Amino acid sequence: HIDTVPEGSLDLWSRPPFSATVEGNKIYGRGSADNGEGVVSSLLILKNLEKERMKYNIGLAFAADEETGSSYGIAQLLDKRIFKHDDLIVVPDSGTEEGNIIEIAEKSILWLKFIVSGKQGHASRPDIAVNATKLGMMFILDLEKKLYEKFNASDSTFEYPLSTFSITKHEMNVDNINTIPGKDAFYLDSRILPQYDIDSVMDFIAELSMSFSQANGVKIQTETIQKEQAPPSTKTNAEVYTLLSKVVNGVLHKEAQPVGIGGGTCAAFFRRKGINAVVWGISVEDTYHKPDEYVVLDYV
Ligand SMILES: [Zn+2]
Protein backbone atom coordinates (compact mmCIF):
# COMPACT_ATOMS: atom_id res chain seq x y z
CA HIS A 1 0.00 0.00 0.00
CA ILE A 2 1.21 3.50 -0.82
CA ASP A 3 -0.46 5.46 1.99
CA THR A 4 1.05 5.91 5.46
CA VAL A 5 -0.21 6.68 8.94
CA PRO A 6 0.33 10.29 10.17
CA GLU A 7 3.66 11.14 11.80
CA GLY A 8 2.12 11.58 15.27
CA SER A 9 3.79 13.82 17.85
CA LEU A 10 6.76 15.57 16.20
CA ASP A 11 8.75 15.88 19.47
CA LEU A 12 9.07 12.10 19.54
CA TRP A 13 11.00 12.12 16.24
CA SER A 14 14.75 12.67 16.26
CA ARG A 15 14.80 12.99 12.42
CA PRO A 16 12.22 14.78 10.24
CA PRO A 17 9.42 12.34 9.38
CA PHE A 18 9.13 13.29 5.69
CA SER A 19 12.73 13.88 4.54
CA ALA A 20 14.01 10.32 4.11
CA THR A 21 17.17 10.71 6.22
CA VAL A 22 19.83 8.20 5.17
CA GLU A 23 22.18 7.04 7.93
CA GLY A 24 24.45 4.08 7.29
CA ASN A 25 22.28 1.27 5.94
CA LYS A 26 19.02 2.77 7.18
CA ILE A 27 16.50 5.25 5.79
CA TYR A 28 14.41 7.04 8.40
CA GLY A 29 10.98 8.46 7.67
CA ARG A 30 7.25 7.85 7.93
CA GLY A 31 6.27 5.09 5.53
CA SER A 32 9.84 3.91 4.94
CA ALA A 33 9.06 0.49 6.42
CA ASP A 34 5.26 0.53 6.28
CA ASN A 35 4.94 0.15 3.39
CA GLY A 36 7.68 1.81 1.29
CA GLU A 37 9.94 -1.19 1.72
CA GLY A 38 7.33 -3.53 0.23
CA VAL A 39 6.60 -1.15 -2.66
CA VAL A 40 10.26 -0.58 -3.60
CA SER A 41 11.23 -4.24 -3.13
CA SER A 42 8.39 -5.29 -5.43
CA LEU A 43 9.54 -2.84 -8.13
CA LEU A 44 13.12 -4.11 -7.82
CA ILE A 45 11.91 -7.69 -8.21
CA LEU A 46 10.11 -6.71 -11.40
CA LYS A 47 13.25 -4.98 -12.71
CA ASN A 48 15.46 -7.97 -12.05
CA LEU A 49 13.22 -10.79 -13.27
CA GLU A 50 14.55 -12.93 -16.10
CA LYS A 51 11.38 -12.76 -18.13
CA GLU A 52 12.21 -15.58 -20.54
CA ARG A 53 12.55 -18.04 -17.63
CA MET A 54 9.28 -17.13 -15.94
CA LYS A 55 6.54 -19.71 -15.37
CA TYR A 56 3.97 -17.18 -14.16
CA ASN A 57 2.69 -13.79 -15.22
CA ILE A 58 3.29 -11.16 -12.60
CA GLY A 59 1.46 -7.96 -11.74
CA LEU A 60 1.78 -5.39 -8.99
CA ALA A 61 -1.16 -3.60 -7.41
CA PHE A 62 -0.52 -0.28 -5.66
CA ALA A 63 -3.34 0.63 -3.33
CA ALA A 64 -4.02 3.69 -1.19
CA ASP A 65 -6.29 3.92 1.84
CA GLU A 66 -4.97 0.76 3.52
CA GLU A 67 -4.42 2.45 6.87
CA THR A 68 -7.97 3.81 6.99
CA GLY A 69 -10.06 0.86 5.86
CA SER A 70 -9.20 0.22 2.16
CA SER A 71 -12.64 1.06 0.81
CA TYR A 72 -11.02 3.47 -1.70
CA GLY A 73 -8.06 1.14 -2.23
CA ILE A 74 -7.85 -2.63 -2.59
CA ALA A 75 -11.62 -3.04 -2.11
CA GLN A 76 -12.19 -0.97 -5.29
CA LEU A 77 -9.67 -3.04 -7.26
CA LEU A 78 -11.33 -6.27 -6.11
CA ASP A 79 -14.76 -4.93 -7.09
CA LYS A 80 -13.40 -4.25 -10.57
CA ARG A 81 -12.52 -7.96 -10.75
CA ILE A 82 -8.94 -7.46 -11.88
CA PHE A 83 -7.87 -10.52 -9.82
CA LYS A 84 -8.66 -14.16 -10.58
CA HIS A 85 -9.42 -16.91 -8.09
CA ASP A 86 -6.28 -18.88 -8.89
CA ASP A 87 -3.96 -15.85 -8.67
CA LEU A 88 -1.16 -16.27 -6.12
CA ILE A 89 -1.42 -13.18 -3.95
CA VAL A 90 1.52 -12.03 -1.83
CA VAL A 91 1.03 -8.83 0.17
CA PRO A 92 4.47 -7.44 1.14
CA ASP A 93 3.28 -5.66 4.29
CA SER A 94 4.62 -7.56 7.29
CA GLY A 95 7.66 -9.66 8.04
CA THR A 96 10.57 -10.55 10.24
CA GLU A 97 14.29 -10.03 9.76
CA GLU A 98 14.68 -13.79 9.22
CA GLY A 99 11.97 -13.84 6.55
CA ASN A 100 10.58 -17.09 7.95
CA ILE A 101 7.13 -15.87 8.95
CA ILE A 102 4.23 -16.21 6.50
CA GLU A 103 1.07 -14.48 7.65
CA ILE A 104 -2.06 -16.51 6.92
CA ALA A 105 -4.69 -15.12 9.29
CA GLU A 106 -5.92 -11.85 10.75
CA LYS A 107 -8.21 -10.86 13.59
CA SER A 108 -11.55 -9.10 13.14
CA ILE A 109 -11.28 -5.33 13.45
CA LEU A 110 -13.77 -3.19 15.32
CA TRP A 111 -13.23 0.56 15.75
CA LEU A 112 -15.82 2.34 17.86
CA LYS A 113 -16.36 5.94 18.92
CA PHE A 114 -18.23 6.63 22.15
CA ILE A 115 -19.80 10.06 22.48
CA VAL A 116 -20.56 10.79 26.12
CA SER A 117 -23.06 13.56 26.87
CA GLY A 118 -23.51 14.90 30.39
CA LYS A 119 -24.18 18.43 31.62
CA GLN A 120 -21.61 21.19 31.31
CA GLY A 121 -21.06 23.41 34.35
CA HIS A 122 -18.71 25.51 36.47
CA ALA A 123 -15.86 23.49 37.92
CA SER A 124 -16.79 24.69 41.41
CA ARG A 125 -20.25 23.10 41.15
CA PRO A 126 -19.78 19.43 40.30
CA ASP A 127 -22.93 18.78 42.31
CA ILE A 128 -25.12 20.27 39.54
CA ALA A 129 -23.05 19.22 36.50
CA VAL A 130 -22.64 15.81 34.88
CA ASN A 131 -18.96 15.40 34.03
CA ALA A 132 -18.79 13.76 30.60
CA THR A 133 -15.00 13.35 30.75
CA LYS A 134 -14.93 11.70 34.18
CA LEU A 135 -17.84 9.39 33.42
CA GLY A 136 -16.49 8.67 29.96
CA MET A 137 -13.16 7.61 31.46
CA MET A 138 -14.91 5.40 34.01
CA PHE A 139 -17.04 3.86 31.29
CA ILE A 140 -14.23 3.15 28.84
CA LEU A 141 -11.99 1.62 31.54
CA ASP A 142 -14.83 -0.55 32.81
CA LEU A 143 -15.68 -1.57 29.24
CA GLU A 144 -12.08 -2.49 28.45
CA LYS A 145 -11.83 -4.67 31.58
CA LYS A 146 -15.12 -6.48 30.92
CA LEU A 147 -14.29 -7.11 27.26
CA TYR A 148 -11.01 -8.76 28.24
CA GLU A 149 -12.86 -10.92 30.80
CA LYS A 150 -15.65 -11.96 28.45
CA PHE A 151 -13.73 -12.51 25.18
CA ASN A 152 -10.73 -14.22 26.74
CA ALA A 153 -10.05 -17.11 24.32
CA SER A 154 -6.47 -17.71 23.24
CA ASP A 155 -5.31 -18.93 19.82
CA SER A 156 -1.63 -19.79 19.48
CA THR A 157 -1.66 -19.35 15.67
CA PHE A 158 -1.55 -15.62 16.39
CA GLU A 159 1.67 -13.87 17.36
CA TYR A 160 -0.34 -12.23 20.17
CA PRO A 161 -2.78 -15.00 21.08
CA LEU A 162 -5.57 -12.96 22.72
CA SER A 163 -8.20 -10.55 21.44
CA THR A 164 -7.18 -6.95 22.18
CA PHE A 165 -9.26 -3.94 23.26
CA SER A 166 -7.23 -0.74 23.21
CA ILE A 167 -8.42 2.69 24.35
CA THR A 168 -6.80 5.03 21.85
CA LYS A 169 -7.96 8.38 20.53
CA HIS A 170 -9.59 10.99 22.74
CA GLU A 171 -11.03 14.22 21.43
CA MET A 172 -10.49 17.72 22.73
CA ASN A 173 -13.21 18.53 25.26
CA VAL A 174 -13.10 22.05 26.83
CA ASP A 175 -10.54 24.85 26.33
CA ASN A 176 -10.34 25.91 29.95
CA ILE A 177 -9.60 24.26 33.25
CA ASN A 178 -12.57 25.66 35.15
CA THR A 179 -15.38 24.14 33.10
CA ILE A 180 -16.75 20.67 33.69
CA PRO A 181 -17.09 19.15 30.21
CA GLY A 182 -20.62 18.34 29.11
CA LYS A 183 -19.50 16.32 26.12
CA ASP A 184 -16.55 14.08 25.36
CA ALA A 185 -15.56 11.32 22.95
CA PHE A 186 -13.46 8.19 23.40
CA TYR A 187 -12.31 5.61 20.88
CA LEU A 188 -11.71 1.89 21.20
CA ASP A 189 -9.65 -0.22 18.78
CA SER A 190 -10.56 -3.91 19.10
CA ARG A 191 -8.83 -6.84 17.35
CA ILE A 192 -10.93 -9.91 17.93
CA LEU A 193 -10.06 -13.57 17.37
CA PRO A 194 -11.92 -14.98 14.32
CA GLN A 195 -13.77 -17.51 16.51
CA TYR A 196 -15.93 -14.69 17.91
CA ASP A 197 -18.79 -13.22 15.92
CA ILE A 198 -18.13 -9.49 15.87
CA ASP A 199 -21.86 -8.80 16.34
CA SER A 200 -21.83 -10.64 19.67
CA VAL A 201 -19.08 -8.23 20.80
CA MET A 202 -21.19 -5.28 19.61
CA ASP A 203 -24.23 -6.61 21.52
CA PHE A 204 -22.15 -7.01 24.68
CA ILE A 205 -20.90 -3.41 24.36
CA ALA A 206 -24.43 -2.09 23.74
CA GLU A 207 -25.70 -3.77 26.91
CA LEU A 208 -22.84 -2.40 28.99
CA SER A 209 -23.23 1.14 27.71
CA MET A 210 -26.97 0.99 28.36
CA SER A 211 -26.53 -0.11 31.97
CA PHE A 212 -23.70 2.39 32.58
CA SER A 213 -25.81 5.24 31.15
CA GLN A 214 -28.77 4.36 33.33
CA ALA A 215 -26.67 4.03 36.48
CA ASN A 216 -24.77 7.31 35.97
CA GLY A 217 -27.18 9.69 34.26
CA VAL A 218 -25.16 10.17 31.05
CA LYS A 219 -25.97 9.48 27.43
CA ILE A 220 -23.52 7.25 25.58
CA GLN A 221 -23.85 7.09 21.81
CA THR A 222 -21.81 4.51 19.92
CA GLU A 223 -20.61 5.11 16.36
CA THR A 224 -19.04 2.35 14.31
CA ILE A 225 -15.95 3.63 12.47
CA GLN A 226 -14.73 0.30 11.15
CA LYS A 227 -16.14 -3.21 11.45
CA GLU A 228 -14.59 -6.11 9.56
CA GLN A 229 -15.30 -9.71 10.47
CA ALA A 230 -12.11 -11.76 10.02
CA PRO A 231 -12.23 -13.93 6.89
CA PRO A 232 -11.22 -17.62 6.97
CA SER A 233 -7.44 -17.99 7.09
CA THR A 234 -5.32 -19.04 4.09
CA LYS A 235 -4.63 -22.76 4.48
CA THR A 236 -1.04 -23.99 4.54
CA ASN A 237 -1.83 -26.36 1.64
CA ALA A 238 -2.80 -23.44 -0.61
CA GLU A 239 -0.46 -23.12 -3.63
CA VAL A 240 0.69 -19.62 -2.66
CA TYR A 241 1.73 -20.87 0.80
CA THR A 242 3.47 -24.03 -0.35
CA LEU A 243 5.41 -22.21 -3.11
CA LEU A 244 6.49 -19.36 -0.84
CA SER A 245 7.53 -21.71 1.96
CA LYS A 246 9.68 -23.61 -0.60
CA VAL A 247 11.40 -20.33 -1.48
CA VAL A 248 11.92 -19.46 2.20
CA ASN A 249 13.46 -22.88 2.63
CA GLY A 250 15.51 -22.99 -0.58
CA VAL A 251 16.78 -19.40 -0.65
CA LEU A 252 16.82 -18.29 2.98
CA HIS A 253 17.44 -21.78 4.43
CA LYS A 254 14.70 -21.22 7.01
CA GLU A 255 11.66 -23.26 7.99
CA ALA A 256 8.55 -21.22 7.08
CA GLN A 257 6.17 -20.65 9.95
CA PRO A 258 2.48 -19.76 9.45
CA VAL A 259 1.14 -17.07 11.82
CA GLY A 260 -1.87 -14.86 12.43
CA ILE A 261 -1.61 -11.17 13.26
CA GLY A 262 -3.79 -8.50 14.85
CA GLY A 263 -3.08 -5.85 12.25
CA GLY A 264 -5.30 -5.66 9.22
CA THR A 265 -3.70 -5.90 5.77
CA CYS A 266 -4.96 -6.04 2.20
CA ALA A 267 -4.79 -9.86 2.43
CA ALA A 268 -8.04 -9.98 4.42
CA PHE A 269 -9.90 -8.43 1.47
CA PHE A 270 -8.63 -11.15 -0.87
CA ARG A 271 -9.48 -13.91 1.63
CA ARG A 272 -12.99 -12.52 2.02
CA LYS A 273 -13.46 -12.97 -1.76
CA GLY A 274 -12.18 -16.56 -1.54
CA ILE A 275 -8.77 -15.73 -3.05
CA ASN A 276 -5.82 -17.21 -1.15
CA ALA A 277 -3.38 -14.53 0.00
CA VAL A 278 -0.35 -14.49 2.25
CA VAL A 279 1.55 -11.58 3.76
CA TRP A 280 5.30 -11.84 3.65
CA GLY A 281 8.44 -9.74 3.74
CA ILE A 282 11.87 -9.29 5.30
CA SER A 283 11.44 -6.34 7.56
CA VAL A 284 12.00 -4.72 10.97
CA GLU A 285 8.33 -4.63 11.79
CA ASP A 286 8.93 -3.11 15.19
CA THR A 287 9.28 0.36 13.60
CA TYR A 288 5.82 0.43 11.90
CA HIS A 289 3.69 3.42 12.94
CA LYS A 290 6.37 4.57 15.43
CA PRO A 291 8.49 7.75 15.61
CA ASP A 292 11.82 7.31 13.82
CA GLU A 293 10.36 4.60 11.58
CA TYR A 294 13.16 3.17 9.46
CA VAL A 295 13.96 0.57 6.89
CA VAL A 296 17.18 -1.44 6.67
CA LEU A 297 18.45 -1.10 3.10
CA ASP A 298 19.88 -4.63 3.00
CA TYR A 299 16.32 -5.95 3.24
CA VAL A 300 15.07 -3.93 0.25
ZN1 LIG B 1 1.19 -1.51 6.27
JSON list of C-alpha atoms and ligand atoms in Angstrom, two decimals, residues 1 3-5 33-36 66-67 91-94 264-266 288-289 293, ligand 1:
[
{"chain": "A", "resi": 1, "resn": "HIS", "atom": "CA", "xyz": [0.00, 0.00, 0.00]},
{"chain": "A", "resi": 3, "resn": "ASP", "atom": "CA", "xyz": [-0.46, 5.46, 1.99]},
{"chain": "A", "resi": 4, "resn": "THR", "atom": "CA", "xyz": [1.05, 5.91, 5.46]},
{"chain": "A", "resi": 5, "resn": "VAL", "atom": "CA", "xyz": [-0.21, 6.68, 8.94]},
{"chain": "A", "resi": 33, "resn": "ALA", "atom": "CA", "xyz": [9.06, 0.49, 6.42]},
{"chain": "A", "resi": 34, "resn": "ASP", "atom": "CA", "xyz": [5.26, 0.53, 6.28]},
{"chain": "A", "resi": 35, "resn": "ASN", "atom": "CA", "xyz": [4.94, 0.15, 3.39]},
{"chain": "A", "resi": 36, "resn": "GLY", "atom": "CA", "xyz": [7.68, 1.81, 1.29]},
{"chain": "A", "resi": 66, "resn": "GLU", "atom": "CA", "xyz": [-4.97, 0.76, 3.52]},
{"chain": "A", "resi": 67, "resn": "GLU", "atom": "CA", "xyz": [-4.42, 2.45, 6.87]},
{"chain": "A", "resi": 91, "resn": "VAL", "atom": "CA", "xyz": [1.03, -8.83, 0.17]},
{"chain": "A", "resi": 92, "resn": "PRO", "atom": "CA", "xyz": [4.47, -7.44, 1.14]},
{"chain": "A", "resi": 93, "resn": "ASP", "atom": "CA", "xyz": [3.28, -5.66, 4.29]},
{"chain": "A", "resi": 94, "resn": "SER", "atom": "CA", "xyz": [4.62, -7.56, 7.29]},
{"chain": "A", "resi": 264, "resn": "GLY", "atom": "CA", "xyz": [-5.30, -5.66, 9.22]},
{"chain": "A", "resi": 265, "resn": "THR", "atom": "CA", "xyz": [-3.70, -5.90, 5.77]},
{"chain": "A", "resi": 266, "resn": "CYS", "atom": "CA", "xyz": [-4.96, -6.04, 2.20]},
{"chain": "A", "resi": 288, "resn": "TYR", "atom": "CA", "xyz": [5.82, 0.43, 11.90]},
{"chain": "A", "resi": 289, "resn": "HIS", "atom": "CA", "xyz": [3.69, 3.42, 12.94]},
{"chain": "A", "resi": 293, "resn": "GLU", "atom": "CA", "xyz": [10.36, 4.60, 11.58]},
{"chain": "B", "resi": 1, "resn": "ZN", "atom": "ZN", "xyz": [1.19, -1.51, 6.27]}
]
